[in-house]
Short mmCIF file of C-alpha atoms in Angstrom, two decimals:
data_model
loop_
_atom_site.label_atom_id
_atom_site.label_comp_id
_atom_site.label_asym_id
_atom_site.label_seq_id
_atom_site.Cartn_x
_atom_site.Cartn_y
_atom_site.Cartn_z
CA UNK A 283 26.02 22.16 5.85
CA UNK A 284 28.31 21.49 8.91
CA UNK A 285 26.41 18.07 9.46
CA UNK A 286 26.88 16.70 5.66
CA UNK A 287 30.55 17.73 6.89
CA UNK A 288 30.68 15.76 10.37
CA UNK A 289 29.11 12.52 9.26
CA UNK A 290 31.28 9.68 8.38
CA UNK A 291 30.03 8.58 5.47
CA UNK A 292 31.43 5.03 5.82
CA UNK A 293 29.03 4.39 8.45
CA UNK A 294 26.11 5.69 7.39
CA UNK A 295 26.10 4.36 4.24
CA UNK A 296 25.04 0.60 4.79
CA UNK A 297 21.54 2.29 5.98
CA UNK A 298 21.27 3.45 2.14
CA UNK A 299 22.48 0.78 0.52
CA UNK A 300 19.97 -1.35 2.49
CA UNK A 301 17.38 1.04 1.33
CA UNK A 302 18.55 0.76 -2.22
CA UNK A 303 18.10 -2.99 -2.18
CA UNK A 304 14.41 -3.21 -0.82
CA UNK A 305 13.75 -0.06 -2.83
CA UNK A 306 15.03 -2.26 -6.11
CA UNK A 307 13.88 -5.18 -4.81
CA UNK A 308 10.40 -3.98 -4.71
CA UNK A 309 10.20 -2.66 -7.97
CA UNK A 310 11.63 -5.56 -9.70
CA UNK A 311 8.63 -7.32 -8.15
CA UNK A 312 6.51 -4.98 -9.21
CA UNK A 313 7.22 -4.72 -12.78
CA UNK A 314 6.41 -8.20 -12.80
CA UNK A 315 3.71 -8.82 -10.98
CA UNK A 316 -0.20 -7.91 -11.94
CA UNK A 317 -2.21 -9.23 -9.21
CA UNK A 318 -2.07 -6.12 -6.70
CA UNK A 319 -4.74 -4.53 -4.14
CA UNK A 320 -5.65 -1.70 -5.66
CA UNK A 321 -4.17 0.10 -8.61
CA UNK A 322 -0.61 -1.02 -9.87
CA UNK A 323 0.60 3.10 -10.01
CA UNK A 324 -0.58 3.71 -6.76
CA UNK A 325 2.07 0.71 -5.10
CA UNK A 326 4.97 2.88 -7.34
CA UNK A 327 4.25 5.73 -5.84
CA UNK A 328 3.93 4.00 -2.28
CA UNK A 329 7.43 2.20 -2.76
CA UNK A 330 9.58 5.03 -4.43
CA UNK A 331 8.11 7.96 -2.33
CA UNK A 332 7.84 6.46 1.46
CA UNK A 333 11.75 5.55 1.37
CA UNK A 334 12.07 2.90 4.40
CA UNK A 335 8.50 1.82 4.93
CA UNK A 336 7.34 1.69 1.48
CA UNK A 337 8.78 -1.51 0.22
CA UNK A 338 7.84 -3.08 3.04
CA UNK A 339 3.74 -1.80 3.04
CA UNK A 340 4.18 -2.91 -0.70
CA UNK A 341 5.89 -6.59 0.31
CA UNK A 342 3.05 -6.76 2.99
CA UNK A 343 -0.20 -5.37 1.19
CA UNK A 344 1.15 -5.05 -2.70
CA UNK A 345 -0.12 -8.31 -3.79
CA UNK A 346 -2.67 -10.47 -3.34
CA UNK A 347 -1.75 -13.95 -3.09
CA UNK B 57 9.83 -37.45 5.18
CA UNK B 58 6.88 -35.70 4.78
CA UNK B 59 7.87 -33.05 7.25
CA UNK B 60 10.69 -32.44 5.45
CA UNK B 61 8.84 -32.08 2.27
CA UNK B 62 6.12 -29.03 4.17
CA UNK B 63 9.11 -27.47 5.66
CA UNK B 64 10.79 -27.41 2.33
CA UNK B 65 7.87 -25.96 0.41
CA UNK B 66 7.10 -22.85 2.94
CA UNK B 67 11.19 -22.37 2.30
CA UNK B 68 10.52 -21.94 -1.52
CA UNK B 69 7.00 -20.06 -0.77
CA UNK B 70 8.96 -17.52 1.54
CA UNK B 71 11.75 -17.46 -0.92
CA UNK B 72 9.30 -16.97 -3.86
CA UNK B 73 7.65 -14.01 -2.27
CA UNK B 74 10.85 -12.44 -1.55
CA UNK B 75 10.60 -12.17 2.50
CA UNK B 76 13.80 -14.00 2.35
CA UNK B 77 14.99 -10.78 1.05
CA UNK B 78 13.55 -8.13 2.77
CA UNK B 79 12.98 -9.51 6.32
CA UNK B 80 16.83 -9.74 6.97
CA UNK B 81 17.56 -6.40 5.56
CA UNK B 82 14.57 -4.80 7.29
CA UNK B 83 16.16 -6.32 10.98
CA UNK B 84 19.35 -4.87 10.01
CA UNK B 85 17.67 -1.64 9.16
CA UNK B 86 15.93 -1.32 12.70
CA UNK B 87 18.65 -2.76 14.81
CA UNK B 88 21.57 -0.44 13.41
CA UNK B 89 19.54 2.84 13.38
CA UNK B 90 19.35 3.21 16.98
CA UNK B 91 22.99 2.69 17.52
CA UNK B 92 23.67 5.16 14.44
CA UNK B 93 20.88 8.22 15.84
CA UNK B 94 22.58 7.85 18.95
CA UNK B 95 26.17 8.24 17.84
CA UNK B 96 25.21 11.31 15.98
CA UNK B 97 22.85 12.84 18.62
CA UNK B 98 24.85 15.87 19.29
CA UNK B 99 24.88 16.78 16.02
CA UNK B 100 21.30 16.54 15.04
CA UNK B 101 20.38 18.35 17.82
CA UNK B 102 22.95 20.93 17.02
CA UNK B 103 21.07 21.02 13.09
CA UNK B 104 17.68 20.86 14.15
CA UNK B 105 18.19 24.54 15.59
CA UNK B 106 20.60 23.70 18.64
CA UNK B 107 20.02 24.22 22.27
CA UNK B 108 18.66 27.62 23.42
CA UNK B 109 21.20 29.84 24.25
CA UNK B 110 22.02 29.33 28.11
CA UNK B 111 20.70 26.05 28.00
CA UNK B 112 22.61 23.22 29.97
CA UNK B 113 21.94 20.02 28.40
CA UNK B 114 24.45 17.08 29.35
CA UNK B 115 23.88 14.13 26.88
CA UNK B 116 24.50 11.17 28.66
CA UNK B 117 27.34 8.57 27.67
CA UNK B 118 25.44 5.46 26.61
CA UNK B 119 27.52 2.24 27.43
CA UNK B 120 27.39 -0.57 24.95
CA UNK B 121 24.56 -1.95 27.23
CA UNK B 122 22.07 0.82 26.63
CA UNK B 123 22.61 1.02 23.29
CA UNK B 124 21.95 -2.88 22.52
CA UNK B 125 18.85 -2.18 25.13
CA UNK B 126 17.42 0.81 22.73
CA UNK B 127 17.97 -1.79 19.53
CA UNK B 128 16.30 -4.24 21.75
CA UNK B 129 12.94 -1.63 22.10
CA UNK B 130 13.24 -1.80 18.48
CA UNK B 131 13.23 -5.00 18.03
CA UNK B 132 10.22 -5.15 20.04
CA UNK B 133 8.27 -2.54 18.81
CA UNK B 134 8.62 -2.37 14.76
CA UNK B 135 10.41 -5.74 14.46
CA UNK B 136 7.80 -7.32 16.46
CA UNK B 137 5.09 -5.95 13.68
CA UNK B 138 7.00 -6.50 10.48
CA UNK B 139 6.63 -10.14 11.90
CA UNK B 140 3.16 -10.63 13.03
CA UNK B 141 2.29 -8.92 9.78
CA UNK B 142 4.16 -11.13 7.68
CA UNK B 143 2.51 -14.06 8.76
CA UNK B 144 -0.65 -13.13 9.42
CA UNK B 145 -1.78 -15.11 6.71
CA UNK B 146 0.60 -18.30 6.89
CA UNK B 147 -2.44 -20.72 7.62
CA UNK B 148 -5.15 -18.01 7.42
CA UNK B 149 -4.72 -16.67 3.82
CA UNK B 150 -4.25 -21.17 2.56
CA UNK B 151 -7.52 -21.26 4.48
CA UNK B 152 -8.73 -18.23 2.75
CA UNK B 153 -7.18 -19.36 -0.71
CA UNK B 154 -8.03 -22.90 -0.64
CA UNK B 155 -4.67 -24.05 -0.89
CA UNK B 156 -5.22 -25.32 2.42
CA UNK B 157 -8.14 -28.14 0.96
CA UNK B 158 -5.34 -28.97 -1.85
CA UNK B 159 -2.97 -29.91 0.79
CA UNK B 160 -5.13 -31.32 3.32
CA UNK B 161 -6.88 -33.36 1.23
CA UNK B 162 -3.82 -35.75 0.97
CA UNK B 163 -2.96 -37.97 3.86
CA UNK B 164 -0.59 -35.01 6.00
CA UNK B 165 -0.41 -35.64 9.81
CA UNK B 166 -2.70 -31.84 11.12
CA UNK B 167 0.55 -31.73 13.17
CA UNK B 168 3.62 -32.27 10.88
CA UNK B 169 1.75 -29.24 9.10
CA UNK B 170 1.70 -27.01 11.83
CA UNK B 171 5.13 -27.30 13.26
CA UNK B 172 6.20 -27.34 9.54
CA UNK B 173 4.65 -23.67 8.95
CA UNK B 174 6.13 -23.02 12.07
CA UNK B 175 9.56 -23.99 11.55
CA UNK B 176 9.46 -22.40 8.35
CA UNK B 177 8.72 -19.22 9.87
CA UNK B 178 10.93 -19.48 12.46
CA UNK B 179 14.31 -20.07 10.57
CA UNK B 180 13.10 -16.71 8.67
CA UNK B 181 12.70 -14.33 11.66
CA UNK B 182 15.86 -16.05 13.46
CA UNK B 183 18.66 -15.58 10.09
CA UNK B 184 17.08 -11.99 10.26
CA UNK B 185 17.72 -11.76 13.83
CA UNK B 186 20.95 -13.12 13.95
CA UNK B 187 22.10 -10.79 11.22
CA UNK B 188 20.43 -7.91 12.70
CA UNK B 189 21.93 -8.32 16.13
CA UNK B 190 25.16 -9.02 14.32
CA UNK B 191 25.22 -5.87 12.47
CA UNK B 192 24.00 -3.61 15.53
CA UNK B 193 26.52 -5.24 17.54
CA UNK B 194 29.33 -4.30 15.34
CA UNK B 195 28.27 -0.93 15.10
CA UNK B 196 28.01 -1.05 19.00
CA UNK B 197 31.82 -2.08 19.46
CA UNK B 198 33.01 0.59 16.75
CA UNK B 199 31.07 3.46 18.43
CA UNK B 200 30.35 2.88 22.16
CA UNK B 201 33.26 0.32 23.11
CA UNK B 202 33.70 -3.24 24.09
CA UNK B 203 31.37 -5.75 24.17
CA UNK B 204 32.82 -9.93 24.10
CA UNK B 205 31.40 -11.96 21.30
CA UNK B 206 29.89 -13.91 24.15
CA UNK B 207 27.54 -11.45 24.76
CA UNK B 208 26.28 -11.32 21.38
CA UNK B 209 25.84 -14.59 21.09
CA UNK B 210 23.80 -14.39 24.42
CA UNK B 211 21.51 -11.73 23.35
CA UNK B 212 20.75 -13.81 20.27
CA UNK B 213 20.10 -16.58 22.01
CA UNK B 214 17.71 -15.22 24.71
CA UNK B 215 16.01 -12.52 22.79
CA UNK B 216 15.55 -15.27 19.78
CA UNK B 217 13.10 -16.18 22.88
CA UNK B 218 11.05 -13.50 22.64
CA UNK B 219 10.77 -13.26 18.90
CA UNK B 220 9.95 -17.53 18.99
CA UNK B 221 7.09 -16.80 21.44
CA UNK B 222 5.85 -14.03 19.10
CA UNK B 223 6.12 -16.16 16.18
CA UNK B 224 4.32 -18.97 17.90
CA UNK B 225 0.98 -17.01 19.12
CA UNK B 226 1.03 -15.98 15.31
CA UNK B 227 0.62 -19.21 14.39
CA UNK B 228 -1.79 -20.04 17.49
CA UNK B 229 -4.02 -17.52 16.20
CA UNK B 230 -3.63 -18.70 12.58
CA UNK B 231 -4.97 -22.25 13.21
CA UNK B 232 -8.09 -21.28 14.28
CA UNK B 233 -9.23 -17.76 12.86
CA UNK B 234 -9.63 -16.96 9.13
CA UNK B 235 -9.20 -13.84 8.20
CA UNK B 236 -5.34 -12.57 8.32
CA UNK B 237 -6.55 -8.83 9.39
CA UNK B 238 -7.63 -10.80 12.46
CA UNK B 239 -4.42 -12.94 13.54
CA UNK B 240 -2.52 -9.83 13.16
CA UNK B 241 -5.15 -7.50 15.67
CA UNK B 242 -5.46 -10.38 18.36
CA UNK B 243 -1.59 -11.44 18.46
CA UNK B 244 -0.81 -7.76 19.02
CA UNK B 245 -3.75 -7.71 21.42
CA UNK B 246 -2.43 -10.48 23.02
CA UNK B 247 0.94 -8.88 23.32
CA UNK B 248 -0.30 -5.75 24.81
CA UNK B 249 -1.88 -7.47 27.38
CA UNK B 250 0.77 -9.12 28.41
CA UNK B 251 2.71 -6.42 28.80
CA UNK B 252 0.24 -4.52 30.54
CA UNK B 253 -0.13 -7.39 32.72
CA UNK B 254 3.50 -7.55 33.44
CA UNK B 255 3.70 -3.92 34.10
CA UNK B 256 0.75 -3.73 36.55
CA UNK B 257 1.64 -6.75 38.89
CA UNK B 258 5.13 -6.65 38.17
CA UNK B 259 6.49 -7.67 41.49
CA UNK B 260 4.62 -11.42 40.88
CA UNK B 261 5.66 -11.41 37.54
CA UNK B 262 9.19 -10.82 37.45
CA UNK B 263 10.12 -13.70 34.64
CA UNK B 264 7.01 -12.89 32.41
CA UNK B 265 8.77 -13.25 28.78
CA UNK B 266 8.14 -9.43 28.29
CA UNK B 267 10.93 -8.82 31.04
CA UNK B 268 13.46 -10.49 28.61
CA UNK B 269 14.80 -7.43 26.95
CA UNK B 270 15.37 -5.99 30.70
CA UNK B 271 16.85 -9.54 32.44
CA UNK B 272 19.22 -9.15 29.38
CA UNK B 273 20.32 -5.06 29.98
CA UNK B 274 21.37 -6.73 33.58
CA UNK B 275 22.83 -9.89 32.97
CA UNK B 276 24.94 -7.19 30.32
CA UNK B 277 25.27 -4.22 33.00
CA UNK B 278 27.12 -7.06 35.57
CA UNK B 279 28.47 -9.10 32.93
CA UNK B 280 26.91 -12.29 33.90
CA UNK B 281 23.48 -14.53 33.88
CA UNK B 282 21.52 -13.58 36.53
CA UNK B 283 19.25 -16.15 37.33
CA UNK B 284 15.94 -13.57 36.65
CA UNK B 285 17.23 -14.23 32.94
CA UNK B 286 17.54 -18.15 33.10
CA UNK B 287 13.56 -18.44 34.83
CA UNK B 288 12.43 -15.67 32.30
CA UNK B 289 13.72 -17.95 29.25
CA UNK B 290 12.33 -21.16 31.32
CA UNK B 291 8.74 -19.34 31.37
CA UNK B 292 9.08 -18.57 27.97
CA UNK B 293 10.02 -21.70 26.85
CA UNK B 294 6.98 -23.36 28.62
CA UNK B 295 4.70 -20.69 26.87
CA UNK B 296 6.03 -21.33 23.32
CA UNK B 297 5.67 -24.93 23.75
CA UNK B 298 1.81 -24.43 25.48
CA UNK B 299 0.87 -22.28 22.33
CA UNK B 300 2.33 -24.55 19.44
CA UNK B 301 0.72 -27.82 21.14
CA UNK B 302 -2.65 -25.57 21.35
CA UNK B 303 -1.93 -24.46 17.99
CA UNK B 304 -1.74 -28.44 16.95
CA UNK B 305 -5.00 -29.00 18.94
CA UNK B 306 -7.60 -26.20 17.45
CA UNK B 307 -6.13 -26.61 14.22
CA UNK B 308 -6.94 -30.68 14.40
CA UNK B 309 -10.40 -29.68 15.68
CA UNK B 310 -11.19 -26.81 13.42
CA UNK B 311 -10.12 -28.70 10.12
CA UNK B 312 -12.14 -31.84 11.24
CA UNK B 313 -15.33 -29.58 11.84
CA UNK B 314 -15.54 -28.91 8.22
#
């Protein structure tokens, strides 16, 4: 627990909030969208689960367009 | 102008699908991690289990230099394939689509289409550069010390180089091949052998464009341009133009053939 302790906090945290966003970001576009590859559940699970690279495999290979 | 009006609609198409969004944030992303991992290396050793006992394990003081050099790698590693990904399908996937015929079918100059994709792209990758840098930099200064503004605005400029040339054989291999899967393997084949190239006769091929990230380290380490730097970014610049105008040329020829 000593490293929760020792970690500024105000630095770290523009890492998560930048996660948050593409994490939201992603969603948002997926809620609306219908034209994926593959099953629309599957990309959920893809962009909630795999925290950094999932929004982006979903912005890359979600949709077809 | 209808350049204006191509250049304009790739702006709303990259807008619309959101890379406008997440290309920035994921170049800020990659180019403050490094800087952050670093900063905290003692302690996630020291949570990962620690050294063994006895064990004498100096971790070395990065300067500023090496850490913007590590961001750099990067850059060059994941950056480089967020990018080629991203617009592996710029002219490929119209092709594919048929957007392309809808387009083409009106009176646009093969070349004003091109350099408009092009252009497109480019202000894309460089605002996410630019920020990315940016934020990495500021990090850099908070954590590891001093670094002038003048420096920043140097590494921008010369490894904005690098990511140009990368954008342009994207594009290169999108005016000729049709499948997106495929501009993505050969630029990245492309880039490997290139750097493979550079690494094997490296004494002839000092200012090869994959030496950039290194020419800048130096010019950093003794605070000036060295003139390695200046050629590199000459050589480059003669290889991005090369590409686009073969880009212009294949495209012309392919479109024309059917």
């Amino acid at each position: 627990m000593d490293l929760l302790q020792e970690i500024d906090w105000q630095l770290v945290a523009p890492l998560l909030v930048i996660q948050l966003i593409l994490m939201i970001v992603a969603l948002v576009d997926w809620i609306k969208a219908d034209d994926f590859n593959g099953p629309k559940w599957l990309w959920f699970f893809i962009i909630i689960f795999l925290s950094i690279p999932g929004p982006v495999i979903y912005f890359i290979f979600g949709r077809r367009r | 102008m209808q350049w204006m009006t191509l250049f304009k609609k790739e702006i709303i198409e990259n807008w619309r699908n959101k890379k406008w969004i997440w290309v920035p944030l994921i170049f800020i992303l990659l180019a403050i991690i490094d800087p952050i991992s670093n900063y905290y290396m003692p302690q996630i050793i020291d949570s990962i289990g620690g050294m063994p006992e006895g064990a004498v394990f100096e971790i070395p003081e990065l300067s500023s230099a090496e850490v913007i050099l590590m961001t750099l790698g990067q850059l060059s590693s994941l950056g480089v394939l967020v990018i080629i990904l991203m617009s592996m399908g710029a002219i490929a996937g119209e092709r594919k689509s048929g957007v392309i015929e809808l387009i083409l079918v009106k009176p646009v100059s093969y070349q004003h289409y091109i350099t408009a994709k092009w252009a497109a792209l480019l202000s894309l990758v460089w605002t996410a550069l630019i920020l990315g840098l940016t934020a990495c930099w500021y990090y850099t200064v908070t954590l590891f010390g001093e670094l002038p503004v003048i420096s920043l605005l140097q590494i921008i400029f010369f490894y904005g180089l690098w990511i140009t040339l990368v954008v342009t054989i994207v594009i290169f291999y999108n005016s000729f091949v049709k499948t997106p899967g495929l501009v993505a393997f050969l630029s990245i084949a492309t880039i490997m052998a290139m750097s493979l190239l550079t690494q094997v006769f490296g004494r002839f091929l000092e200012w090869s464009p994959n030496n950039l990230s290194g020419h800048i380290f130096e010019s950093l380490m003794i605070d000036q341009l060295t003139g390695d730097l200046i050629a590199t970014a000459f050589v480059t610049m003669g290889l991005i133009i090369s590409f686009l105008i073969g880009a212009i040329i294949l495209f012309r020829r392919k479109s024309l053939a059917e």
